[in-house]
XYZ file of C-alpha atoms in Angstrom:
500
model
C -93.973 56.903 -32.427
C -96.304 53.896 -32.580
C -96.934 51.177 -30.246
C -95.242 48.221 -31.258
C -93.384 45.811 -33.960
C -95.040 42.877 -35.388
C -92.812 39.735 -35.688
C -93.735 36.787 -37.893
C -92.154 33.739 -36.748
C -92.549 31.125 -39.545
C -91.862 27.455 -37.784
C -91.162 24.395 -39.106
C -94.434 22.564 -37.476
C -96.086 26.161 -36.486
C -96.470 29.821 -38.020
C -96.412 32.502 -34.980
C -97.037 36.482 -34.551
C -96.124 38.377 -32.173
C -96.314 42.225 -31.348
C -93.542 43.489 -29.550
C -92.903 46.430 -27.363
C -90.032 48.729 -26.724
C -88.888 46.945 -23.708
C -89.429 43.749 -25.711
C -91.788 42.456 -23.754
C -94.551 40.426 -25.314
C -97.611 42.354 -25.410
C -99.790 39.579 -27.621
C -99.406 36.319 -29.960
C -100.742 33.493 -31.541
C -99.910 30.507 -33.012
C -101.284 27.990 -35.576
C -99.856 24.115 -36.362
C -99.935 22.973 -39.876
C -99.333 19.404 -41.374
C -96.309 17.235 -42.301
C -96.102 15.496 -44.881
C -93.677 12.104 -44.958
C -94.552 11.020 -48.621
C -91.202 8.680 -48.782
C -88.421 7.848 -45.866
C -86.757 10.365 -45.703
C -89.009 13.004 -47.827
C -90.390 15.784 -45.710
C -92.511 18.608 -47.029
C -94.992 21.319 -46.341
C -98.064 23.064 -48.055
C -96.701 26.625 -49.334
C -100.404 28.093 -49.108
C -101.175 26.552 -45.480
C -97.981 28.164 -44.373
C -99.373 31.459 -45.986
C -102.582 30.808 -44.682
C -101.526 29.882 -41.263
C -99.303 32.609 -41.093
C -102.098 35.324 -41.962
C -104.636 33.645 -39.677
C -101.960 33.580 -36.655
C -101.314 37.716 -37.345
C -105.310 38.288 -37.311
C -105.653 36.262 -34.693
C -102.792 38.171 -32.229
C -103.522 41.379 -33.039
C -107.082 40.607 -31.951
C -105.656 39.021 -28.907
C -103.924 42.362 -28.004
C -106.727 44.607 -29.002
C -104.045 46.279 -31.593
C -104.686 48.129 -34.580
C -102.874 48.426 -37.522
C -102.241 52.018 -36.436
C -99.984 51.169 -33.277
C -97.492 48.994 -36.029
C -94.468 50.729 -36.886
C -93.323 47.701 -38.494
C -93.156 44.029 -39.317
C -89.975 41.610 -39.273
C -89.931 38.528 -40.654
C -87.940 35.388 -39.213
C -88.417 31.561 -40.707
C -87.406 28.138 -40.816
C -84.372 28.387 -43.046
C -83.383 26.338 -46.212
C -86.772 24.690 -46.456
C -87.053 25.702 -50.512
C -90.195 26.601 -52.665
C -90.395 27.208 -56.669
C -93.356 28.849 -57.971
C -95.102 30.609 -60.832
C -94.118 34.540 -60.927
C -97.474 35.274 -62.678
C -99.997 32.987 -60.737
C -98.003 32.635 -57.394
C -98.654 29.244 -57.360
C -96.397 26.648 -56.059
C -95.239 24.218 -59.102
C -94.657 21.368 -55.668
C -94.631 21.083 -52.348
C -92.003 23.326 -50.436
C -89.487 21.077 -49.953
C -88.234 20.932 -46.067
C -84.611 21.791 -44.941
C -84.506 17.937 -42.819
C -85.520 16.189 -46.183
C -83.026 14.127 -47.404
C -84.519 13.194 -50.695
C -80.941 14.884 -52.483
C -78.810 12.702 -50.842
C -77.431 11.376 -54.246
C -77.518 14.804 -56.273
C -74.644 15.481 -53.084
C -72.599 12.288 -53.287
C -72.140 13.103 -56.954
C -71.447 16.754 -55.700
C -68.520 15.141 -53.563
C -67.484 12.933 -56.727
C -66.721 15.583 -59.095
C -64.902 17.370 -56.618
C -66.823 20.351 -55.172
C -66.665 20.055 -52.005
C -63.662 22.311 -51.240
C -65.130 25.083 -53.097
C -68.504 24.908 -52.027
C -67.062 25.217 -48.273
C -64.349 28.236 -49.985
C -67.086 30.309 -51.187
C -70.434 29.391 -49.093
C -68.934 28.147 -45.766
C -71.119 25.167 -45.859
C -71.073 21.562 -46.323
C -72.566 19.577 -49.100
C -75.424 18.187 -48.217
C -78.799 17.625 -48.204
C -80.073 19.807 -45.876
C -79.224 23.178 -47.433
C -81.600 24.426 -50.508
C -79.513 24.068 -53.554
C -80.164 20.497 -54.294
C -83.675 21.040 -53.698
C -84.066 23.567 -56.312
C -82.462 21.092 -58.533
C -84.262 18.222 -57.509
C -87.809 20.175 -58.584
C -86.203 21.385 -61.826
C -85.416 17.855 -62.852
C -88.623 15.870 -61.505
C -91.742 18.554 -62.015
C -92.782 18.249 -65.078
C -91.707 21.077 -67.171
C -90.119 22.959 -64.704
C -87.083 23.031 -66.014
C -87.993 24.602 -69.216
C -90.321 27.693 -67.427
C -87.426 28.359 -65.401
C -85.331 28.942 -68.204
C -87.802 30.740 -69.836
C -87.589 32.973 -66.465
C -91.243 32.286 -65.548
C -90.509 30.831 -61.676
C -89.311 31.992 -58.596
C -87.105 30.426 -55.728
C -87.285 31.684 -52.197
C -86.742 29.902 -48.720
C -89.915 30.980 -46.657
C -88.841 34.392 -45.912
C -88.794 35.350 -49.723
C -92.349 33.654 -50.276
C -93.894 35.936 -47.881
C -92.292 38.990 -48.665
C -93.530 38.147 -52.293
C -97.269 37.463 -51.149
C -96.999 40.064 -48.566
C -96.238 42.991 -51.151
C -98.540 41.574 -53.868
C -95.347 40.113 -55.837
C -93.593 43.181 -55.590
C -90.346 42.371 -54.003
C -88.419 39.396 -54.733
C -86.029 39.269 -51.782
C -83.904 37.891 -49.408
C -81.785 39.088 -46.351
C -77.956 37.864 -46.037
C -78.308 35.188 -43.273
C -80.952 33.100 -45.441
C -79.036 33.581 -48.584
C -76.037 32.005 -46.950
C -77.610 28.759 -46.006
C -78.694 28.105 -49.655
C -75.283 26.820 -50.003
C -75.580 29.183 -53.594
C -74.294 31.884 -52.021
C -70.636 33.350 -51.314
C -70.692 34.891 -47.971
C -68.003 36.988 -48.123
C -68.734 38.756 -51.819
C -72.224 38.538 -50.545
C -73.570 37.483 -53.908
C -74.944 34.618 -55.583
C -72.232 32.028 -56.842
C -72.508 31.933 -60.511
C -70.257 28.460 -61.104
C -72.380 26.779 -58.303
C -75.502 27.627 -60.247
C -73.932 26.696 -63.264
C -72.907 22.934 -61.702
C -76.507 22.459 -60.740
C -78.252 24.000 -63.685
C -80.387 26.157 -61.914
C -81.270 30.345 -63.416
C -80.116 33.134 -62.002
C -83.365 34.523 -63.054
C -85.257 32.477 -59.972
C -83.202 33.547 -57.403
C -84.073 36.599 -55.225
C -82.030 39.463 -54.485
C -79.963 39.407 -51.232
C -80.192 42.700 -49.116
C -78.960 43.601 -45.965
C -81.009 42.318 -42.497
C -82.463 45.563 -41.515
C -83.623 47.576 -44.391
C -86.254 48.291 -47.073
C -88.386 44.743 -47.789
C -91.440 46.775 -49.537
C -94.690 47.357 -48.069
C -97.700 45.275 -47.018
C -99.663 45.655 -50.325
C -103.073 46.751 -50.353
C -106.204 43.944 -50.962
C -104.423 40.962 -49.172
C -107.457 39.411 -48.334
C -107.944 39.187 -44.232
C -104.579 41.611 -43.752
C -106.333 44.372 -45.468
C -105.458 46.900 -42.906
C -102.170 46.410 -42.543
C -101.512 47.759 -46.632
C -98.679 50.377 -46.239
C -97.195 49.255 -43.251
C -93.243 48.517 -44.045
C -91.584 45.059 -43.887
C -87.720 46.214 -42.693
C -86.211 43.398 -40.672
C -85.481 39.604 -42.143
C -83.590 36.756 -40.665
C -83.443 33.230 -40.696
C -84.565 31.822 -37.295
C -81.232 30.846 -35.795
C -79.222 34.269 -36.523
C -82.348 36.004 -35.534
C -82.226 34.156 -32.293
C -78.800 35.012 -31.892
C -79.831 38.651 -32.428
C -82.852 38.524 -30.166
C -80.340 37.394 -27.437
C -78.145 40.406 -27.933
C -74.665 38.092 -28.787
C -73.418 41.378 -30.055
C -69.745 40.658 -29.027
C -67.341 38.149 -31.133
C -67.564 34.724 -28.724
C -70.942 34.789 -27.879
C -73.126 32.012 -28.287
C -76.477 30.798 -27.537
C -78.292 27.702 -28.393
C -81.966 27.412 -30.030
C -83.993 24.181 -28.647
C -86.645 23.975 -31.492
C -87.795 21.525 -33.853
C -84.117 21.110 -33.794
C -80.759 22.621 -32.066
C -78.673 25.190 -33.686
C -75.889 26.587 -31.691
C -74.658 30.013 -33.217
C -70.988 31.699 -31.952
C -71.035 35.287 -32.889
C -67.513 35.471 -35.397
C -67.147 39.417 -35.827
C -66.951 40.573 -39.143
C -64.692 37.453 -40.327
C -66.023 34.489 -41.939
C -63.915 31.444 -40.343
C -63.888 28.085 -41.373
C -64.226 24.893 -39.114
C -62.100 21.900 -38.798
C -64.775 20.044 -37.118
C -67.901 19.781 -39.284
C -69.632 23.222 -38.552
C -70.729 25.490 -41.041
C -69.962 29.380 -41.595
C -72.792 31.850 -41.705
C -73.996 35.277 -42.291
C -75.061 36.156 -38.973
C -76.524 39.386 -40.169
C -76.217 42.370 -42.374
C -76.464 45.488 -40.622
C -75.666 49.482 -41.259
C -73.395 48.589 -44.275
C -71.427 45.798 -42.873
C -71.798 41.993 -42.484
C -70.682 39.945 -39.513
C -70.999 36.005 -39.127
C -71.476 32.973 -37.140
C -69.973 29.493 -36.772
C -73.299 27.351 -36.364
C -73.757 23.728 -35.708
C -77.139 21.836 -36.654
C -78.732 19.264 -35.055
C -81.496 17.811 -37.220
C -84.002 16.397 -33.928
C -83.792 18.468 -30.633
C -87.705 19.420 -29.826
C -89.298 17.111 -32.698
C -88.309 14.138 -30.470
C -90.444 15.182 -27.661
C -93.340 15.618 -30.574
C -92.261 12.103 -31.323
C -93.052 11.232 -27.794
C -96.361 12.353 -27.606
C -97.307 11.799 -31.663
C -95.193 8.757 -33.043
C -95.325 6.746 -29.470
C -98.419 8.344 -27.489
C -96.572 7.876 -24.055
C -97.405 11.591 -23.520
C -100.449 13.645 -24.081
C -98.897 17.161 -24.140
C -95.131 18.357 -24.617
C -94.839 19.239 -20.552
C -95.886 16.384 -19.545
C -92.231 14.802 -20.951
C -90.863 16.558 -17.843
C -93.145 15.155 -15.375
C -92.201 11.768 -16.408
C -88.390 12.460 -16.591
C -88.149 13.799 -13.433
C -89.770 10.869 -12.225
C -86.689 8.411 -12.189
C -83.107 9.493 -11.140
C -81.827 9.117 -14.975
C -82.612 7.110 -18.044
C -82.119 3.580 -16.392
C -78.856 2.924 -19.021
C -81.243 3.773 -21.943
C -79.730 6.059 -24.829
C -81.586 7.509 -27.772
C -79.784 8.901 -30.914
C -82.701 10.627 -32.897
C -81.111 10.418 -36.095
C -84.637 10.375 -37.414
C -83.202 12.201 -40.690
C -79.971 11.445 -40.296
C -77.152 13.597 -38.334
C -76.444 16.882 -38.953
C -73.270 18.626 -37.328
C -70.471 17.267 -36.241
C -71.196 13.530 -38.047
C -72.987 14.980 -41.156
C -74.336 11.181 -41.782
C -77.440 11.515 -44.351
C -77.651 7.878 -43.544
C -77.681 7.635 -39.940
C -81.548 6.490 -38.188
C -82.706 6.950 -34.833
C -81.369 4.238 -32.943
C -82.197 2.978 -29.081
C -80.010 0.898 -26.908
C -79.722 -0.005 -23.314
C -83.132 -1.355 -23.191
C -84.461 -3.765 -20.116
C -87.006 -5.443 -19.437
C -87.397 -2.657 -16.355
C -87.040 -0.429 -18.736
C -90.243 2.252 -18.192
C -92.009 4.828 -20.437
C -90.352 7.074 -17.700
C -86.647 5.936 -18.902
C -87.728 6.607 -22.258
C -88.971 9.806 -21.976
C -85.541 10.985 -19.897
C -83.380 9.527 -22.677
C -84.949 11.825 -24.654
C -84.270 15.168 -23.141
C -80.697 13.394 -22.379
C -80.484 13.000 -26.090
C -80.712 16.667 -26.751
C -78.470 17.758 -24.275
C -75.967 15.561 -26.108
C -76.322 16.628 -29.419
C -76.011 19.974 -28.155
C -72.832 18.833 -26.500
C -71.551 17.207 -29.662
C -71.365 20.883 -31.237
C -69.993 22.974 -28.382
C -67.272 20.313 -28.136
C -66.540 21.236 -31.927
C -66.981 24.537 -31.542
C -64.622 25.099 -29.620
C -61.982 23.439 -30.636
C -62.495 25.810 -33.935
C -62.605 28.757 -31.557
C -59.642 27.286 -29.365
C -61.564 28.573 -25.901
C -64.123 27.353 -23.635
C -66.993 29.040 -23.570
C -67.987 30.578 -20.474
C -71.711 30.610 -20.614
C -74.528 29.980 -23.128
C -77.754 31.257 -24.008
C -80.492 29.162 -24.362
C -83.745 29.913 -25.874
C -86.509 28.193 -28.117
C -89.709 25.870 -27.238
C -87.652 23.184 -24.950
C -85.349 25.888 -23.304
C -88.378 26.379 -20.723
C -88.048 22.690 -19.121
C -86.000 22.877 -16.200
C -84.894 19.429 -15.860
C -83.434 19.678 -19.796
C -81.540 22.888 -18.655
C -79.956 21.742 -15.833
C -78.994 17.989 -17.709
C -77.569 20.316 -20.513
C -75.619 22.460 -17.489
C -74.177 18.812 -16.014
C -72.932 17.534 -19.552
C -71.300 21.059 -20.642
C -70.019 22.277 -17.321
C -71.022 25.601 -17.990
C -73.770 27.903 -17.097
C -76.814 27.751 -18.877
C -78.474 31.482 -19.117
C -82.107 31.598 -19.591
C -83.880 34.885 -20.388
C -87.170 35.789 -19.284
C -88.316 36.402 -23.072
C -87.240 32.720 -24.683
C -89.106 34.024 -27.655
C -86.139 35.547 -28.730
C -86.224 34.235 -32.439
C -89.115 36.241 -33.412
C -87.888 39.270 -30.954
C -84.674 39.145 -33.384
C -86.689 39.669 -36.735
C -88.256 42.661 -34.521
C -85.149 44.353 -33.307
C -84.047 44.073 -37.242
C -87.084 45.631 -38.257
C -87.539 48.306 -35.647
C -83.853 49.434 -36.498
C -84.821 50.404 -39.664
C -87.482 52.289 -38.857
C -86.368 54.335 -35.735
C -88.413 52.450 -33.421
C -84.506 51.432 -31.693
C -82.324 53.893 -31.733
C -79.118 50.586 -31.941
C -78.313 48.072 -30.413
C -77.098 49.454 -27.051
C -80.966 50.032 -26.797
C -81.560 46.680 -27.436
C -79.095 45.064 -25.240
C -80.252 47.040 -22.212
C -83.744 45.276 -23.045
C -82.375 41.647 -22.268
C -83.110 40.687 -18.600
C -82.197 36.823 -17.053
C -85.148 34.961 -16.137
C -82.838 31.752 -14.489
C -79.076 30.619 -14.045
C -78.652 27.278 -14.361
C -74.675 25.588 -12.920
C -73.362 22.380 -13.427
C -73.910 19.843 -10.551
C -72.227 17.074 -11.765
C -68.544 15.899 -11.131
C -66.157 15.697 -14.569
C -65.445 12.317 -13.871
C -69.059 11.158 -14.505
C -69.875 14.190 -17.521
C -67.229 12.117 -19.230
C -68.465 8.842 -18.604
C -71.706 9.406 -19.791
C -70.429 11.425 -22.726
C -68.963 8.227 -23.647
C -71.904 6.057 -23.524
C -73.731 8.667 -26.131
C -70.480 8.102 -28.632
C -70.925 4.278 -28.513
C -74.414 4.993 -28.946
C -74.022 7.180 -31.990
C -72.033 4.932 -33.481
C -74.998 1.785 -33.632
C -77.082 4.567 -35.905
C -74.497 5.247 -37.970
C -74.352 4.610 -42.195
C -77.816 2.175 -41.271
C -80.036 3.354 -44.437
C -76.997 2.196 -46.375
């Protein structure tokens, strides 16, 4: 048996690897940044080949870290930012544009006219989503129609489509394998999640070829083989990529919500809270969206999963956009400085709201202001802010589940602040469960991987791995959780429809 599985971890600002061991412990890692681009309001987008590049620089770079060799890899599992959507040549590999991000809202009007000519019932029938911007079928259509002959190579079945899981699978086996696993195919909003196949009158609507799209395959399985030649990955040629997921149902994998009802929340670039379905596809009343959790030994089981666009990329804000912090700690410091946010709410509807408002108009907002108003108040308004977002979807979620939920667990980049944990405890009245390995996105696309391969023998192995690093219990009184839950509606409701 060898040593370890290697997890990529494609990010939305960052690319990560990490190697894995049986006990899931983190035995080394490293991770790169790459730019933003903000060419319009509203417009985000990446560089396809400095996500590649960072991606294969941050593998080199952790394996070096660890002192591991190729030899101690049984395997390699791939997790990503979801829905962010690239088109490029299948002969050159070459992206015809930019990879178009999953918080853009440049589609906005290809999904109003969407909703006009009635799709909107279907689309949530057959994919479990919403229409809207965010998900990847608009973007595909939106390159078709404004690259310059796009359109016409597609039909002439010389381009590809793949969120980023696809575009390094294809790069990673030398253009071999054209794939996808369930749980990314399902947030293209192109997909039917319960034939588990690509929706050929959807396609149709938006006038985008079969021939692009890549074939969906089960979660843990057969994604090809590291080709031989990559240039700087030479010795990994031969070694098998068997485990994909997008980045929340990974997460929710990594944290072992086996069990129909369990639920954990991801505090990343944004927040995505994931409730473990079974192996029934349910539909919300309140503005969530359905999901393929996973596909696993023959079967599929789902998720309900609400988004919220801004969770962690506020505190980047913070230290980028306003420069009242130097480093993405030091938010904590300063919140913890003051007893709360001095009346001051923020609603960081920088690309609009996602779940349960789904307002492709809304902008960030901030009200309560003073003039004894401090950087201090800002910066705990902004951690408040993502504790209420967050409490926006459990509030929805379960009123679609019709129980309270008991506990969650938390993970992702902001889960490790303290102060954030405990707010989000106080506004939810539940227990907030923190494990000692928050990485837990990337240790998903691991445990998929090392399934396949015998490295896990199933997932009673796996959940035996998951240990509690902290507990954190609600401390406030419901009398003043609803009062302040209050202030954050009236707040949301100033940000509302404003680009209109």
């Amino acid at each position: 048996m060898k040593d370890f599985v290697l997890a990529l971890d494609q990010g939305t600002t960052s690319s990560r690897a990490i190697l894995f061991d049986r006990a899931g412990g983190i035995h080394g890692q490293a991770q790169l940044e790459f730019k933003q681009y903000y060419p319009h309001d509203g417009w985000v987008e990446h560089d396809p080949m400095e996500i590649l590049r960072s991606q294969k620089l941050a593998i080199t770079a952790a394996m070096e870290s660890a002192e591991v060799g190729s030899s101690s890899i049984a395997a390699i599992g791939i997790t990503n930012q979801r829905e962010t959507t690239i088109v490029w040549d299948k002969t050159t590999g070459q992206p015809v544009y930019n990879a178009i991000v999953w918080q853009c809202r440049r589609t906005a009007d290809i999904c109003e006219k969407m909703i006009a000519d009635g799709m909107s019932d279907y689309i949530t029938e057959h994919t479990g989503l919403l229409i809207d911007a965010y998900f990847s079928a608009t973007k595909v259509k939106w390159i078709l129609d404004n690259v310059a002959g796009a359109r016409e190579c597609a039909e002439r079945g010389e381009l590809l489509f793949g969120t980023i899981d696809t575009w390094l699978i294809w790069w990673l086996t030398g253009g071999k394998v054209h794939a996808t696993d369930y749980s990314n195919a399902s947030r293209t909003m192109m997909f039917d999640i319960d034939k588990l196949c690509w929706d050929e009158r959807i396609l149709k609507k938006l006038g985008i070829p079969a021939s692009m799209l890549p074939e969906a395959r089960e979660s843990s399985g057969d994604f090809g083989v590291v080709a031989a030649g990559i240039p700087g990955l030479e010795s990994l040629a031969g070694i098998p990529i068997s485990g994909v997921a997008g980045d929340q149902q990974a997460a929710l994998f990594g944290q072992a919500c086996f069990s129909k009802g369990q639920a954990k929340n991801t505090y990343g670039t944004g927040c995505f809270l994931m409730m473990n379905t079974g192996e029934t596809s349910m539909r919300s009343r309140n503005g969530l969206v359905s999901t393929v959790a996973w596909g696993l030994n023959g079967h599929a089981e789902y998720a309900l999963e609400g988004s919220v666009f801004n969770g962690g990329s506020v505190i980047k804000w913070l230290r980028d956009g306003l420069g009242l912090i130097k480093s993405a700690p030091e938010v904590n410091i300063l919140a913890e400085s003051v007893k709360d946010s001095g009346g001051v709410l923020l609603v960081p509807a920088f690309t609009g709201l996602g779940a349960p408002y789904w307002d492709m108009y809304a902008r960030g907002t901030m009200v309560g202001i003073t003039r004894g108003t401090t950087s201090a108040h800002i910066a705990r308004a902004v951690l408040d802010s993502i504790a209420y977002q967050v409490t926006d979807l459990i509030k929805a979620m379960e009123d679609d589940v019709g129980f309270r939920l008991s506990e969650l667990r938390v993970d992702g980049g902001a889960s490790v602040s303290n102060i954030l944990m405990q707010i989000q405890s106080d506004m939810l009245g539940v227990s907030i469960n923190r494990p000692e390995v928050v990485e837990t996105t990337a240790l998903g696309a691991a445990y998929l991987a090392g399934l396949a391969v015998g490295y896990w023998r199933d997932i009673d192995d796996i959940e035996q791995n998951r240990k509690v690093e902290r507990l954190f219990t609600p401390k406030m009184s419901e009398a003043e959780r609803a009062a302040h839950y209050a202030e954050w509606q009236r707040a949301v409701e100033r940000s509302r429809s404003w680009a209109k």
